[in-house]
Tab-separated table of C-alpha atoms in Angstrom:
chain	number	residue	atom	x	y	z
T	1	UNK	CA	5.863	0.406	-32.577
T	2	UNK	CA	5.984	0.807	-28.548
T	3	UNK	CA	7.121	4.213	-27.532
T	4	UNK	CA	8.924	1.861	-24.992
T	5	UNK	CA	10.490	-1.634	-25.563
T	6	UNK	CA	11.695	-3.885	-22.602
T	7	UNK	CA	14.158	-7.266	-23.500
T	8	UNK	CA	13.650	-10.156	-21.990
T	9	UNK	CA	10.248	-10.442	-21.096
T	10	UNK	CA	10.681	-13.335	-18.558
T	11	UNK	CA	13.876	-14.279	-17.193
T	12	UNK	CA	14.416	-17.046	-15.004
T	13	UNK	CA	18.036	-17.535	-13.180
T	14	UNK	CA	20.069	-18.945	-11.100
T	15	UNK	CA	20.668	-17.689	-7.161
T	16	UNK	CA	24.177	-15.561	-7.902
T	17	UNK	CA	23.873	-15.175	-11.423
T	18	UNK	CA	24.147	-11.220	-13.085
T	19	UNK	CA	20.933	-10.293	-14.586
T	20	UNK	CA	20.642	-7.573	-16.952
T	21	UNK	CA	17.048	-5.812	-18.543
T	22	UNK	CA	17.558	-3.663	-21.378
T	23	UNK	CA	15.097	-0.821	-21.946
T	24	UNK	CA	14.655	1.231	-25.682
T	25	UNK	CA	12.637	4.011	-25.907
T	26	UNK	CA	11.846	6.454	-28.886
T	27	UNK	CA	10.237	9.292	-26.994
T	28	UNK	CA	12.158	12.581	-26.180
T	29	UNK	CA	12.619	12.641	-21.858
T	30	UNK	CA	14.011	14.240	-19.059
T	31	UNK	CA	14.998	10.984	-17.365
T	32	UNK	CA	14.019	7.510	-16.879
T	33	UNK	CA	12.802	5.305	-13.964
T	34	UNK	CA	13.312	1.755	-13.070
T	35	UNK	CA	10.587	0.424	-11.065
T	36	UNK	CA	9.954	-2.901	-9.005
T	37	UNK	CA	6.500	-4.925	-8.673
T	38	UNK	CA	6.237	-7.622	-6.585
T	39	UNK	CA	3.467	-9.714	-6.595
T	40	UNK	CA	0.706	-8.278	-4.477
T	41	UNK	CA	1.011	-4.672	-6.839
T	42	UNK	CA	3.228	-2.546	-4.587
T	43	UNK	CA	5.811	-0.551	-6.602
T	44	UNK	CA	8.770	0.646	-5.762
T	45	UNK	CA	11.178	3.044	-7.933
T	46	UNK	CA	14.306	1.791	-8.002
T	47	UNK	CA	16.172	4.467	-9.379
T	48	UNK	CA	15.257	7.596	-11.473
T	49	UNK	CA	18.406	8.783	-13.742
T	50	UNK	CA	19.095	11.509	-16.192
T	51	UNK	CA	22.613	10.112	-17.696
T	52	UNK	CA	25.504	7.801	-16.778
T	53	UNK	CA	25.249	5.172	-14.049
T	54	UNK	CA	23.471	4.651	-10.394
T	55	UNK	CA	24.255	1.912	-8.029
T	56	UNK	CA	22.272	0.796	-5.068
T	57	UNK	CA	23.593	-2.330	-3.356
T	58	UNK	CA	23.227	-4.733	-5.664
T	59	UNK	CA	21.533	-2.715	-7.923
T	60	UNK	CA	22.795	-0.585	-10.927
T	61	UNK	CA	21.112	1.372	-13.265
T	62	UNK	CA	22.580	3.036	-16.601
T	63	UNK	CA	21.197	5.224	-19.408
T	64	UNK	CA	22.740	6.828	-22.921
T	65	UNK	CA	20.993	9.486	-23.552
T	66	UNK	CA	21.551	9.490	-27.145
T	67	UNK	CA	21.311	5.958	-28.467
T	68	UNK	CA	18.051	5.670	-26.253
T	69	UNK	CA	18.982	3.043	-24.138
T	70	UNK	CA	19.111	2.320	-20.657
T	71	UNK	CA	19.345	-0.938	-18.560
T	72	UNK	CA	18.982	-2.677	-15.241
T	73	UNK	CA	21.492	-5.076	-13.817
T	74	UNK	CA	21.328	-6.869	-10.506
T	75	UNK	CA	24.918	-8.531	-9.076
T	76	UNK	CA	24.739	-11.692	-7.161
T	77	UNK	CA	21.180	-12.486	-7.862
T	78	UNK	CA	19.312	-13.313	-4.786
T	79	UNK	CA	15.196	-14.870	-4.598
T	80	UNK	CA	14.052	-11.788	-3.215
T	81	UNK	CA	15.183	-9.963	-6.387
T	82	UNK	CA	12.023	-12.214	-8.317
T	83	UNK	CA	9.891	-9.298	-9.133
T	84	UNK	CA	8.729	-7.571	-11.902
T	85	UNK	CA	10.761	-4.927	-13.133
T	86	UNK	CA	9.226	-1.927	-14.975
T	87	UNK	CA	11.544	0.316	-17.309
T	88	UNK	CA	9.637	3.741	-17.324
T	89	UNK	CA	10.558	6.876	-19.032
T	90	UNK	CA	9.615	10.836	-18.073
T	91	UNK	CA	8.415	12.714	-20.734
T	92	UNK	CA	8.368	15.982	-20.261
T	93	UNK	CA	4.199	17.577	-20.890
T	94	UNK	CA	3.102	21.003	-20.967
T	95	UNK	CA	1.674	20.191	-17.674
T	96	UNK	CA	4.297	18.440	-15.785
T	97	UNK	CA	6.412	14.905	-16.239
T	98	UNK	CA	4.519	12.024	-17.612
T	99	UNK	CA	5.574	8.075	-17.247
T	100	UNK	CA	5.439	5.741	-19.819
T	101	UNK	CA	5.840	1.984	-19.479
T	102	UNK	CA	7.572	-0.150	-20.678
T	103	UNK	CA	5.785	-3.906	-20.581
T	104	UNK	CA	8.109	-5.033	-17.814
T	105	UNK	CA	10.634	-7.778	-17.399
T	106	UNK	CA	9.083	-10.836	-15.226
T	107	UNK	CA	12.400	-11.937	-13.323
T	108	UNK	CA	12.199	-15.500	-11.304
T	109	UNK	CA	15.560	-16.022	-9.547
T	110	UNK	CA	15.821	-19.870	-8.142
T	111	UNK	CA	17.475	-20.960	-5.366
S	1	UNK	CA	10.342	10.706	1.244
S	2	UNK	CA	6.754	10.291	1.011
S	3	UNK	CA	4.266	7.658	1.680
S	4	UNK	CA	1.043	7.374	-0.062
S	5	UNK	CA	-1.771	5.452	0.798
S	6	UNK	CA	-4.963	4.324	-0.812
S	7	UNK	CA	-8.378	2.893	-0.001
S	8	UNK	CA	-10.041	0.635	-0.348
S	9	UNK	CA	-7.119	-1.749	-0.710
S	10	UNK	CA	-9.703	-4.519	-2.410
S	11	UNK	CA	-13.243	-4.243	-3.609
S	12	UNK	CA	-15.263	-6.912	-5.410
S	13	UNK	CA	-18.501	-4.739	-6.696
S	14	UNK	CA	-21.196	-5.372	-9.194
S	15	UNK	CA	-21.541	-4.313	-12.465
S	16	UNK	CA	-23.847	-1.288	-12.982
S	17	UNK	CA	-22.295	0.442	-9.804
S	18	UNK	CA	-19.516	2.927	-9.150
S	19	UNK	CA	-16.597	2.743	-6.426
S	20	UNK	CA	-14.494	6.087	-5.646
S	21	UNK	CA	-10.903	4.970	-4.628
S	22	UNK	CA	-9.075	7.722	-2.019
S	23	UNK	CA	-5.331	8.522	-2.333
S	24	UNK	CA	-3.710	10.480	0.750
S	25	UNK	CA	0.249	11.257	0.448
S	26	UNK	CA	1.817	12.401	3.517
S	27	UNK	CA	3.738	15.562	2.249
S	28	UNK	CA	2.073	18.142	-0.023
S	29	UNK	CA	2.322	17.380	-4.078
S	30	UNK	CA	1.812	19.679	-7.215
S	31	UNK	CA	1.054	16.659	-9.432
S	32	UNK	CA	-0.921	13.510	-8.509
S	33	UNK	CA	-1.672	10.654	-11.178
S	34	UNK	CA	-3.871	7.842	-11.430
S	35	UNK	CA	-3.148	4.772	-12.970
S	36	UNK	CA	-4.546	1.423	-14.659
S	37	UNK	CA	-2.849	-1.808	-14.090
S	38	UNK	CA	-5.227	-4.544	-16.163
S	39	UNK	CA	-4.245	-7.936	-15.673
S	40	UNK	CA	-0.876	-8.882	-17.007
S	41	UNK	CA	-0.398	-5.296	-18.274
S	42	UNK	CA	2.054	-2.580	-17.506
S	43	UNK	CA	0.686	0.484	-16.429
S	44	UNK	CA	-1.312	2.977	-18.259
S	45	UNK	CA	-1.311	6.327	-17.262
S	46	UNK	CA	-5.487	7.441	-16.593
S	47	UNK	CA	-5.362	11.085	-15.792
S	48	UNK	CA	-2.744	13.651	-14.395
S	49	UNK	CA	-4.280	15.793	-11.114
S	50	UNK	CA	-3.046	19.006	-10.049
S	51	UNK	CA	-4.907	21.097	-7.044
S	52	UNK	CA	-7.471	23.460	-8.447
S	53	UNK	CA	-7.812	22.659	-11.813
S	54	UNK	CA	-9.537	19.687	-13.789
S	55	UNK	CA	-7.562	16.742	-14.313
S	56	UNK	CA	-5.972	15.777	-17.775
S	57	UNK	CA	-6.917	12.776	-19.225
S	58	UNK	CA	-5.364	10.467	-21.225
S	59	UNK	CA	-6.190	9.558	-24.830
S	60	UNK	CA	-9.167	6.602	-24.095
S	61	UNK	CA	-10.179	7.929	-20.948
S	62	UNK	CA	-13.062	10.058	-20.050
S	63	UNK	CA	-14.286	12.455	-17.287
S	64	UNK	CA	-17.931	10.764	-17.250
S	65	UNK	CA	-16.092	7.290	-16.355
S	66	UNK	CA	-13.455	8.145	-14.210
S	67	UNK	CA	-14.151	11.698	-12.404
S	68	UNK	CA	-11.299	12.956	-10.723
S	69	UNK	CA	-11.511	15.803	-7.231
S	70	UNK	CA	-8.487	17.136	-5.633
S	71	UNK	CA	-9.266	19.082	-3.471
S	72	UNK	CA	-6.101	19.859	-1.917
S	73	UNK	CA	-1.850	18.880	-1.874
S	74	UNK	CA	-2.423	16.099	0.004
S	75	UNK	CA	-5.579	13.936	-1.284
S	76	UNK	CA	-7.214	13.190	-4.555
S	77	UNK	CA	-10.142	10.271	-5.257
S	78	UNK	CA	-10.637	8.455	-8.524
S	79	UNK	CA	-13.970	6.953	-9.210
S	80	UNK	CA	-14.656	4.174	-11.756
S	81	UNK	CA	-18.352	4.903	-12.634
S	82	UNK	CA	-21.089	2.850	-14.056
S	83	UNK	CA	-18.605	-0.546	-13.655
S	84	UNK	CA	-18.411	-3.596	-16.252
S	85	UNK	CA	-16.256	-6.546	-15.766
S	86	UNK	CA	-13.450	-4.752	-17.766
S	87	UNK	CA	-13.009	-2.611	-15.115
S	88	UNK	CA	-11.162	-5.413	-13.145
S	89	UNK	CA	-7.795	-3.806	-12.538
S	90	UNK	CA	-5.126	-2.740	-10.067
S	91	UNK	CA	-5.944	1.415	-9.882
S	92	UNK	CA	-2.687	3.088	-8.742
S	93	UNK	CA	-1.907	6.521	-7.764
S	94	UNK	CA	1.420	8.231	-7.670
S	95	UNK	CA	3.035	11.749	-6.630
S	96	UNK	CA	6.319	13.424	-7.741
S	97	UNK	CA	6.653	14.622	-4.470
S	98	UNK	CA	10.733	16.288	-6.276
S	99	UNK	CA	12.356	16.100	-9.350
S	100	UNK	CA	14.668	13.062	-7.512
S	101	UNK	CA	11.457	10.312	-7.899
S	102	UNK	CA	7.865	9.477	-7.808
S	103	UNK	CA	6.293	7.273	-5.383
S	104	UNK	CA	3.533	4.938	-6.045
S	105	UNK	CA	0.628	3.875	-3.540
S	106	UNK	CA	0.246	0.224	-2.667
S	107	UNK	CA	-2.688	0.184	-5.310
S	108	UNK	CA	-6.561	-0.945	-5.457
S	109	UNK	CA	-7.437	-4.223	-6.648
S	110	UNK	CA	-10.935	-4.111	-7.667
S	111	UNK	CA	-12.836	-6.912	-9.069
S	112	UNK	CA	-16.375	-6.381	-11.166
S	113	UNK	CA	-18.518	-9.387	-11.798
């Protein structure tokens, strides 16, 4: 079993419509990143959060600690949101924070 | 904020040789890490750097393959020795520059025929 599983894998919607990832994870961490890849490679994190709920413009972002769970939703879906989106948890080492990856979400949002 | 960079941006080498990619962040970093991106894959997690010490490497990954310097808070190289075409990846590098995020470089596409 992944340490980290991402739902859907490829989502295709509508310009305006809300989109929501999910993210579960089995590993112990001290928070969780979202990140964005657009084609091309660049990432970008979105947000990195510990508990409860983040919002950035369009964006928002929330995690339960204890169930394991965290997910991704984008309001009034836009083109420019077609990305990649990468659900990626910290795990806490001996020598630092270490990312794991989820698989990613391949989002196509049509006009 | 910080802003890392890496070169080369694209390489196209043959097998046999060996390419050292450079990663420069803009702010000085306790932790830098290097990363695999094969094609259609997430991200898999090469080696962790910290100034002064050797890297850490990840299970599958070996120093003789991919040595790692850092010689410093600001720079570290990755170099994919002795290349084969399974080598073709995006190689990304990253720095936790707080505990708030972690910032990614624009990554190196390199191609092995």
């Amino acid at each position: 079993k992944n340490e980290v599983e991402q739902s859907p894998q490829n989502l295709t919607a509508q310009e305006g419509e809300f989109i929501t990832i999910n993210c579960s994870y089995s590993v112990g961490i001290s928070a969780l990143h979202w990140l964005q890849q657009h084609p091309g490679g660049g990432i970008v994190s979105l947000f990195m959060l510990s508990s409860g709920k983040k919002k950035h413009g369009r964006l928002i972002a929330t995690i339960n600690i204890q169930e394991k769970h965290s997910s991704l939703h984008i309001t009034a879906s836009h083109p420019r949101d077609s990305a990649v989106y990468i659900c990626a948890p910290n795990r806490s080492m001996e020598y630092g924070n270490k990312l794991v990856f989820g698989a990613g979400t391949i989002l196509r949002v049509k006009s | 904020s910080a802003v890392i960079s890496q070169k080369p941006s694209r390489d196209i080498c043959q097998r046999g040789t060996s390419l050292t990619i450079q990663c420069q962040v803009d702010s000085q970093v306790t932790m830098m890490f290097w990363y695999r991106q094969q094609p259609g894959q997430s991200l898999t997690l090469i080696a962790t750097a910290n100034q002064g010490s050797e890297a850490t490497y990840e299970s599958g990954f070996v120093i003789d393959k991919f040595p790692i310097s850092r010689p410093n808070l600001t720079f570290s190289t990755l170099t994919v020795s002795n290349m084969s075409p399974e080598d073709s990846s995006i190689y990304l590098c990253s720095a936790d520059p707080s505990t708030d995020t972690q910032y990614f470089g624009p990554g190196t596409r390199l191609t092995v025929l």
